[in-house]
XYZ file of C-alpha atoms in Angstrom:
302
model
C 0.000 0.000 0.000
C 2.876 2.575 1.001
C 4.822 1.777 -2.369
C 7.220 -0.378 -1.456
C 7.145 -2.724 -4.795
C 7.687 0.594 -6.578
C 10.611 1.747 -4.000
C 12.255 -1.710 -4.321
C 12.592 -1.370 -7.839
C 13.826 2.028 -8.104
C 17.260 0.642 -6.135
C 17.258 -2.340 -8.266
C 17.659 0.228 -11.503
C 20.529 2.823 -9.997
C 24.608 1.192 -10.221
C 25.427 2.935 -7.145
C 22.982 0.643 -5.348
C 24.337 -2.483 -6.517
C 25.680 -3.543 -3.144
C 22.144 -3.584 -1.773
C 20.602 -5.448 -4.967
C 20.560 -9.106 -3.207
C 18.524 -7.764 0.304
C 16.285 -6.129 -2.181
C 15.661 -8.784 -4.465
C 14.853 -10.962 -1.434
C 12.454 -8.375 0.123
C 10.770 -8.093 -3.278
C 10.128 -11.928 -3.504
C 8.876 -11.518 -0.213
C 6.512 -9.235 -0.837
C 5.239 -10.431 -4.587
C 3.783 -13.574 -2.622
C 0.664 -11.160 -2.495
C -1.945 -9.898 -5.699
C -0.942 -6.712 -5.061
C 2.623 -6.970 -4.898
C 2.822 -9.179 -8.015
C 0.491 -6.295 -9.803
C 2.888 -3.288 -8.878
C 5.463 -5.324 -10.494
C 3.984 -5.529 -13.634
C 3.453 -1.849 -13.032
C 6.860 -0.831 -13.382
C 7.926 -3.708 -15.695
C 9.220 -5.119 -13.420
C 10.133 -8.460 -15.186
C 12.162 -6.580 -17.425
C 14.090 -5.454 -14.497
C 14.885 -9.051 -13.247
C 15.325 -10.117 -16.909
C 18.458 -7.074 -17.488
C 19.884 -8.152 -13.938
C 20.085 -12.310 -14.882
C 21.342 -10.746 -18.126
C 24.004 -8.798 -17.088
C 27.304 -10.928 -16.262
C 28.522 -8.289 -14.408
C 26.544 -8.675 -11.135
C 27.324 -10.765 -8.218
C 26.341 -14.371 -8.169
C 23.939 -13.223 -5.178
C 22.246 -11.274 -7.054
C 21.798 -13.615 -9.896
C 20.382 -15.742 -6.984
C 18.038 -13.612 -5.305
C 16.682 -12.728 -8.745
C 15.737 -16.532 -9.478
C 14.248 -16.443 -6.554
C 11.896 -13.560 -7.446
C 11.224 -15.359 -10.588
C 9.974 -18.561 -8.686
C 8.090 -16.362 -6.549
C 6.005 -14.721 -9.058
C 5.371 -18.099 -11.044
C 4.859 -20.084 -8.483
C 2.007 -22.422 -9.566
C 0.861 -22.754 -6.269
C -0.459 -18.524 -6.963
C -3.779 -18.697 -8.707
C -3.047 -14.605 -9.556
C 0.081 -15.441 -12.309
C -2.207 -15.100 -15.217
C -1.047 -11.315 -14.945
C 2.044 -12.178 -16.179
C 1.925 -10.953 -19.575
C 5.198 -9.420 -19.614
C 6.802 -12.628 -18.421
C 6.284 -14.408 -21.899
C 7.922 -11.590 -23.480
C 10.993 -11.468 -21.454
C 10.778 -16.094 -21.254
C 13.513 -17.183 -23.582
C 16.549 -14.811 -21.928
C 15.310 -15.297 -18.619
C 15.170 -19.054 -18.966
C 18.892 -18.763 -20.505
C 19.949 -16.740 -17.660
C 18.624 -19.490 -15.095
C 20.238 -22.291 -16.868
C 23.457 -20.610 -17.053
C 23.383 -19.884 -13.409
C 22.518 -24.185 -12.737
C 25.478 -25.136 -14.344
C 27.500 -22.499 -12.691
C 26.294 -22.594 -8.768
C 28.526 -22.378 -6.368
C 26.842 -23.915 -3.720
C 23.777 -26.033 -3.125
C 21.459 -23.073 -2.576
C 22.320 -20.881 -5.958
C 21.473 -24.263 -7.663
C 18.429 -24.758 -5.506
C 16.895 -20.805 -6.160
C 17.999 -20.917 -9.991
C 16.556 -24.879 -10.621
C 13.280 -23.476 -8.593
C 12.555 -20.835 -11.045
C 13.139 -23.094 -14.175
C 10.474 -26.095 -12.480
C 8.232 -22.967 -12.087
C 8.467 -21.969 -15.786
C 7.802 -25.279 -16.776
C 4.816 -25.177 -15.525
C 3.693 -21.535 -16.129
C 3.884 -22.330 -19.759
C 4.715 -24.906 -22.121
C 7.047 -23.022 -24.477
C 9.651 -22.972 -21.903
C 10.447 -26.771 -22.175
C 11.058 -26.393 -25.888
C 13.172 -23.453 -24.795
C 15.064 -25.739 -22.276
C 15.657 -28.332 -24.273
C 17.583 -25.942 -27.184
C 19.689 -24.931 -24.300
C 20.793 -28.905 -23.840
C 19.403 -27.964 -20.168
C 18.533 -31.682 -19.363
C 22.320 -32.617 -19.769
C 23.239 -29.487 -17.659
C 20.856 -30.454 -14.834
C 21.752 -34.461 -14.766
C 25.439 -33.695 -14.805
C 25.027 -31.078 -11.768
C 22.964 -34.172 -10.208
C 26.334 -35.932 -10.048
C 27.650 -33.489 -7.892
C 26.761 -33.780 -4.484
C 28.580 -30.229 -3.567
C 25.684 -28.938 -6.030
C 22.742 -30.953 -5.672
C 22.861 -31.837 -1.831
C 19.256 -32.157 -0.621
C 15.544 -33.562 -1.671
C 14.604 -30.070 -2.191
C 16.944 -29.607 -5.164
C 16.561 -32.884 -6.064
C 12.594 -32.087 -6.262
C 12.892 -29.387 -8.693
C 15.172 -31.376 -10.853
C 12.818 -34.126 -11.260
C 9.970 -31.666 -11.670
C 11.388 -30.055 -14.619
C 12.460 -33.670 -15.832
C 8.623 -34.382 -15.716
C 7.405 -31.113 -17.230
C 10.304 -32.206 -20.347
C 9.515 -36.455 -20.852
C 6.024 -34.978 -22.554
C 8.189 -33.757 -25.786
C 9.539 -36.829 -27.669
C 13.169 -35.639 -28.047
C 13.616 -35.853 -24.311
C 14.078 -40.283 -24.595
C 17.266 -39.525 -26.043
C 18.604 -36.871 -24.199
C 17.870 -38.996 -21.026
C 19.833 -42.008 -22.422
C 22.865 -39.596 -23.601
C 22.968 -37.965 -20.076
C 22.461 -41.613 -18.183
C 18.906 -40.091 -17.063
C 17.414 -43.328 -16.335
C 19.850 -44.188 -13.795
C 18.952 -41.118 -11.869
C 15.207 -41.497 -12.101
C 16.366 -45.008 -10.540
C 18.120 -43.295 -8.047
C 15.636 -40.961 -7.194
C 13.124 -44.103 -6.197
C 14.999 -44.625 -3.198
C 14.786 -41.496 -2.051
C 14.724 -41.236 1.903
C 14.704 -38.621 4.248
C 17.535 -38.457 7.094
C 16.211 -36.295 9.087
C 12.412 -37.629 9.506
C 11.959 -33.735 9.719
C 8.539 -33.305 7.727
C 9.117 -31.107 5.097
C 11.890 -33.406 3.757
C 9.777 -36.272 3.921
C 6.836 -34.067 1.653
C 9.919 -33.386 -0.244
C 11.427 -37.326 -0.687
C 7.515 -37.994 -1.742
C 7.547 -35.931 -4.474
C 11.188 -37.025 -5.140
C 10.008 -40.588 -5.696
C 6.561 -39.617 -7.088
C 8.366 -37.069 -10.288
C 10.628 -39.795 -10.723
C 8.099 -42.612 -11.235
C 5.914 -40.273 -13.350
C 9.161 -39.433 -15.600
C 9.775 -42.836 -16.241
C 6.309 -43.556 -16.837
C 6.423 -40.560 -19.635
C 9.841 -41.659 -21.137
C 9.104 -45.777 -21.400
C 6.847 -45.076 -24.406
C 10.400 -45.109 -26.195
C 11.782 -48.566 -26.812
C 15.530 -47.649 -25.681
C 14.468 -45.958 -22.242
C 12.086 -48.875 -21.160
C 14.920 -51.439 -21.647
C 17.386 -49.324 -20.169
C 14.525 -49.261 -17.172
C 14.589 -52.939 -17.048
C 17.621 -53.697 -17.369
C 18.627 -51.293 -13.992
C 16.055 -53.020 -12.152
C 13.442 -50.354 -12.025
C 10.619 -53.408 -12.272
C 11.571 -55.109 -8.377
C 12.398 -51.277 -7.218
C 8.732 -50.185 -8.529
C 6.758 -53.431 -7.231
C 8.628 -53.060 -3.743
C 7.356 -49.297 -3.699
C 3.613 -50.541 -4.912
C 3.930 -53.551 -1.981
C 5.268 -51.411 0.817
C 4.002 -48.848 1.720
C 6.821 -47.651 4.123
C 8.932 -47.743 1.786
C 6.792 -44.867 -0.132
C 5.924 -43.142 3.380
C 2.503 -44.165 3.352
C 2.071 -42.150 -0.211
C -1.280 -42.592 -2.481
C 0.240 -40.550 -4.562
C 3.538 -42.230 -5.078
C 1.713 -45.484 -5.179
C -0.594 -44.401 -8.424
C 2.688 -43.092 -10.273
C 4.588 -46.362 -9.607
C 1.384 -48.491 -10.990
C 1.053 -46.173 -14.216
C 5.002 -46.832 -14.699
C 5.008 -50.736 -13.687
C 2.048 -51.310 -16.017
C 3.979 -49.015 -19.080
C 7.243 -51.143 -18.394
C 5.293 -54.326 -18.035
C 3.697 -54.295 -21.458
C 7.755 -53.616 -22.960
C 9.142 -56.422 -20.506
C 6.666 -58.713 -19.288
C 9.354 -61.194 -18.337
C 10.296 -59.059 -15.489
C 6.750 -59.720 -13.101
C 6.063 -62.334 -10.944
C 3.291 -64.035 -11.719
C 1.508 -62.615 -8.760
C 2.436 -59.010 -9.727
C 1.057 -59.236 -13.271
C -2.313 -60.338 -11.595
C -2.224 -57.851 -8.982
C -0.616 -54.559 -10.130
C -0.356 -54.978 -13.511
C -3.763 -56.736 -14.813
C -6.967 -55.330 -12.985
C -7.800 -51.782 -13.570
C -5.647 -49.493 -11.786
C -8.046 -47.962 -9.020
C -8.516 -51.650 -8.306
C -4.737 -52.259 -8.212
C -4.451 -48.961 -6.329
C -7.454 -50.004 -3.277
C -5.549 -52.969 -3.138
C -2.125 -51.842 -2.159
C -4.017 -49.709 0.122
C -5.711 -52.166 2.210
C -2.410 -53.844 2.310
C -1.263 -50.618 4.453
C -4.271 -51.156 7.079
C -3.329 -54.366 7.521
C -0.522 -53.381 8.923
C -1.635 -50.975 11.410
């Protein structure tokens, strides 16, 4: 109400503020959480603003940080208000470049965390930007900085990988790019994700680790080569234990439906790799039946 969008801005645009450009950047993504906030920023055009300042190589890597984290602020898809955003389309394909450039060269777990954040964002915000992404070779950027656990060093970053994976397996050229990059052996990976901690957010956040994953190789097994690379790392026992027990999921209905959609999409590439038992119960009857089932297997536990 007093401005302060407007204010914010107005240091973000003068060079002889440039020392105070990350605490402002962070009090802006603080306050664009809010209608209002996001609509003075389109205001003062204000995505052009955070477009020049991922643009220009000659600021800070803080500040390249605390921009990306405006960015997955404002297109947060949890926001229901980012429809406003016309501006954003405008200023995608250099923004998106910015972001990528700033993945693949974080110096720390948290720059990759802000800057992989604002790309799973975009993915979702609109569809364009996975086209974008994959021109930029950003899936072999992202599973490369996977293999470096300086980089990507919790299920939070992890997360937003996976998500951005997921948003990309819809467009065909991803199979091969997945392959090249030794994808599928991630997405393995990422099944057994567990949280150390037992702190709950983590555990949300291992959840949707294992649930992208699943749903990524679900997407991706429609090509030939990525099933039977799949199959041949075991993802058919890994995917059946996850259906059969459920603390090995966390007690997740929504892990459990992803890793039935990608059994049953391996299963009809490799049917050699069920039990007999597993075709007839995870594979065979329709899924919400396959689903009730491994959920009653839960209660029977308690």
């Amino acid at each position: 109400q007093e401005g302060g969008v407007v204010a914010l801005f107005k240091i973000c645009r003068q060079d002889c503020f440039r020392c105070l450009y990350p605490q402002t950047l962070r009090t802006l993504a603080s306050v664009c959480c809010v209608e209002e906030g996001m609509h003075q920023l389109e205001k003062v055009d204000g995505i052009l603003c955070l477009a020049d300042i991922l643009t220009d190589n000659s600021h800070s890597e803080a500040t390249h940080a605390e921009a990306a984290a405006v960015i997955a602020q404002i297109t947060s898809p949890h926001l229901t208000f980012t429809q406003h955003l016309s501006s954003f389309l405008e200023n995608m394909e250099e923004i998106v470049t910015a972001l990528v450039k700033l993945c693949q060269e974080a110096s720390s777990g948290e720059v990759f965390l802000l800057a992989s954040a604002a790309l799973a964002n975009i993915t979702f915000f609109d569809t364009m930007a996975c086209e974008i992404l994959l021109q930029l070779n950003a899936m072999k950027i992202l599973l490369a900085a996977c293999s470096n656990k300086h980089i990507v060093d919790t299920p939070y970053s992890r997360d937003q990988v996976v998500t951005i994976l997921a948003n990309m397996s819809v467009l065909d050229q991803c199979a091969s790019e997945i392959i090249q990059g030794n994808g599928v052996q991630l997405l393995m990976e990422m099944l057994f994700e567990r949280s150390s901690s037992g702190n709950s957010a983590e555990v949300a956040a291992c959840e949707r680790v294992q649930q992208k994953s699943a749903v990524t190789l679900a997407r991706l097994s429609r090509d030939p080569e990525v099933a039977d690379a799949a199959v041949k790392l075991s993802c058919i026992p890994r995917l059946i234990k996850l259906c059969r027990s459920p603390p090995e999921r966390n007690n997740s209905d929504s892990v459990l439906v992803a890793c039935l959609a990608a059994l049953r999409r391996l299963a009809v590439m490799s049917p050699d790799g069920l039990e007999d038992s597993d075709f007839q119960q995870l594979v065979k009857p329709r899924l919400v039946d396959s689903f009730l089932l491994c959920t009653n297997m839960e209660e029977s536990f308690v």
